[in-house]
Amino acid sequence: MDISSRQMLDKIEELVLKAKQANSGDKVQGYVMAIKSLCEVMVDEKDANISIQKPITLTQPVMPATPNVEPVKMDEANGESLFDF
């Protein structure tokens, strides 16, 4: 369920009016806590919607350099090719 910021602000305004009309400190405190909670939800929602995009950098994979290795010499081999028997 998606609740708009306008709906949240309307609810906060309603709670402020009720807090102004409250006849005891406990009721006022209850309304203030409800207002605070709604404000925190709005701030958290705003922070969740703002995502910091890190730039994507594409790099070529670095292939390790192969050292110059001389082929293995075998006495039974006829040549340098794999297919020389």
PDB file of C-alpha atoms in Angstrom:
ATOM      1  CA  MET A   1       0.000   0.000   0.000  1.00  0.00           C
ATOM      2  CA  ASP A   2       1.445   3.312  -1.064  1.00  0.00           C
ATOM      3  CA  ILE A   3       0.607   6.299   1.150  1.00  0.00           C
ATOM      4  CA  SER A   4       1.339   9.728  -0.273  1.00  0.00           C
ATOM      5  CA  SER A   5       3.199  12.426   1.604  1.00  0.00           C
ATOM      6  CA  ARG A   6       0.089  14.572   1.377  1.00  0.00           C
ATOM      7  CA  GLN A   7      -1.957  11.942   3.242  1.00  0.00           C
ATOM      8  CA  MET A   8       0.716  11.748   5.935  1.00  0.00           C
ATOM      9  CA  LEU A   9       0.786  15.527   6.328  1.00  0.00           C
ATOM     10  CA  ASP A  10      -3.020  15.644   6.544  1.00  0.00           C
ATOM     11  CA  LYS A  11      -2.922  13.032   9.321  1.00  0.00           C
ATOM     12  CA  ILE A  12      -0.199  14.987  11.155  1.00  0.00           C
ATOM     13  CA  GLU A  13      -2.321  18.149  10.867  1.00  0.00           C
ATOM     14  CA  GLU A  14      -5.330  16.281  12.272  1.00  0.00           C
ATOM     15  CA  LEU A  15      -3.257  15.061  15.221  1.00  0.00           C
ATOM     16  CA  VAL A  16      -1.928  18.573  15.881  1.00  0.00           C
ATOM     17  CA  LEU A  17      -5.495  19.897  16.066  1.00  0.00           C
ATOM     18  CA  LYS A  18      -6.464  17.100  18.470  1.00  0.00           C
ATOM     19  CA  ALA A  19      -3.379  17.807  20.598  1.00  0.00           C
ATOM     20  CA  LYS A  20      -4.356  21.485  20.810  1.00  0.00           C
ATOM     21  CA  GLN A  21      -7.848  20.517  21.981  1.00  0.00           C
ATOM     22  CA  ALA A  22      -6.671  17.870  24.466  1.00  0.00           C
ATOM     23  CA  ASN A  23      -7.477  18.595  28.091  1.00  0.00           C
ATOM     24  CA  SER A  24      -4.722  16.581  29.759  1.00  0.00           C
ATOM     25  CA  GLY A  25      -0.968  16.417  29.466  1.00  0.00           C
ATOM     26  CA  ASP A  26      -1.064  12.659  28.895  1.00  0.00           C
ATOM     27  CA  LYS A  27      -3.318  13.022  25.857  1.00  0.00           C
ATOM     28  CA  VAL A  28      -1.127  15.792  24.440  1.00  0.00           C
ATOM     29  CA  GLN A  29       1.911  13.581  24.979  1.00  0.00           C
ATOM     30  CA  GLY A  30       0.167  10.732  23.129  1.00  0.00           C
ATOM     31  CA  TYR A  31      -0.643  12.929  20.137  1.00  0.00           C
ATOM     32  CA  VAL A  32       2.897  14.310  20.078  1.00  0.00           C
ATOM     33  CA  MET A  33       4.309  10.774  20.039  1.00  0.00           C
ATOM     34  CA  ALA A  34       1.997   9.853  17.148  1.00  0.00           C
ATOM     35  CA  ILE A  35       3.072  12.983  15.240  1.00  0.00           C
ATOM     36  CA  LYS A  36       6.722  12.166  15.893  1.00  0.00           C
ATOM     37  CA  SER A  37       6.228   8.618  14.598  1.00  0.00           C
ATOM     38  CA  LEU A  38       4.581   9.832  11.404  1.00  0.00           C
ATOM     39  CA  CYS A  39       7.407  12.344  10.859  1.00  0.00           C
ATOM     40  CA  GLU A  40      10.012   9.601  11.321  1.00  0.00           C
ATOM     41  CA  VAL A  41       8.216   7.396   8.807  1.00  0.00           C
ATOM     42  CA  MET A  42       8.239  10.222   6.274  1.00  0.00           C
ATOM     43  CA  VAL A  43      11.939  10.909   6.825  1.00  0.00           C
ATOM     44  CA  ASP A  44      12.841   7.207   6.623  1.00  0.00           C
ATOM     45  CA  GLU A  45      10.769   6.810   3.462  1.00  0.00           C
ATOM     46  CA  LYS A  46      12.479   9.800   1.883  1.00  0.00           C
ATOM     47  CA  ASP A  47      15.908   8.378   2.758  1.00  0.00           C
ATOM     48  CA  ALA A  48      14.930   4.987   1.326  1.00  0.00           C
ATOM     49  CA  ASN A  49      13.820   6.551  -1.960  1.00  0.00           C
ATOM     50  CA  ILE A  50      17.064   8.471  -2.333  1.00  0.00           C
ATOM     51  CA  SER A  51      19.665   5.961  -3.305  1.00  0.00           C
ATOM     52  CA  ILE A  52      23.163   7.036  -3.960  1.00  0.00           C
ATOM     53  CA  GLN A  53      24.161   5.703  -7.316  1.00  0.00           C
ATOM     54  CA  LYS A  54      27.793   4.790  -7.518  1.00  0.00           C
ATOM     55  CA  PRO A  55      29.282   5.251 -10.951  1.00  0.00           C
ATOM     56  CA  ILE A  56      29.735   2.003 -12.755  1.00  0.00           C
ATOM     57  CA  THR A  57      33.201   1.582 -14.074  1.00  0.00           C
ATOM     58  CA  LEU A  58      33.852  -1.073 -16.620  1.00  0.00           C
ATOM     59  CA  THR A  59      37.362  -2.342 -16.719  1.00  0.00           C
ATOM     60  CA  GLN A  60      38.993  -4.954 -18.817  1.00  0.00           C
ATOM     61  CA  PRO A  61      39.952  -7.982 -16.783  1.00  0.00           C
ATOM     62  CA  VAL A  62      43.649  -8.072 -16.230  1.00  0.00           C
ATOM     63  CA  MET A  63      45.124 -11.288 -17.452  1.00  0.00           C
ATOM     64  CA  PRO A  64      48.218 -12.342 -15.582  1.00  0.00           C
ATOM     65  CA  ALA A  65      51.272 -12.194 -17.739  1.00  0.00           C
ATOM     66  CA  THR A  66      52.542 -15.630 -18.586  1.00  0.00           C
ATOM     67  CA  PRO A  67      56.259 -15.866 -18.293  1.00  0.00           C
ATOM     68  CA  ASN A  68      58.242 -16.997 -21.306  1.00  0.00           C
ATOM     69  CA  VAL A  69      58.467 -20.677 -20.623  1.00  0.00           C
ATOM     70  CA  GLU A  70      60.325 -22.949 -22.932  1.00  0.00           C
ATOM     71  CA  PRO A  71      58.429 -26.058 -23.990  1.00  0.00           C
ATOM     72  CA  VAL A  72      59.274 -29.253 -22.246  1.00  0.00           C
ATOM     73  CA  LYS A  73      61.649 -31.425 -24.267  1.00  0.00           C
ATOM     74  CA  MET A  74      60.835 -35.100 -24.353  1.00  0.00           C
ATOM     75  CA  ASP A  75      63.112 -37.753 -25.730  1.00  0.00           C
ATOM     76  CA  GLU A  76      60.263 -39.711 -27.333  1.00  0.00           C
ATOM     77  CA  ALA A  77      58.747 -36.690 -29.125  1.00  0.00           C
ATOM     78  CA  ASN A  78      59.294 -36.199 -32.855  1.00  0.00           C
ATOM     79  CA  GLY A  79      58.785 -32.425 -32.974  1.00  0.00           C
ATOM     80  CA  GLU A  80      57.411 -29.329 -31.235  1.00  0.00           C
ATOM     81  CA  SER A  81      53.768 -29.897 -32.192  1.00  0.00           C
ATOM     82  CA  LEU A  82      51.325 -31.707 -29.969  1.00  0.00           C
ATOM     83  CA  PHE A  83      50.420 -33.830 -32.953  1.00  0.00           C
ATOM     84  CA  ASP A  84      53.930 -35.000 -33.648  1.00  0.00           C
ATOM     85  CA  PHE A  85      54.225 -38.511 -32.298  1.00  0.00           C
TER      86      PHE A  85
END
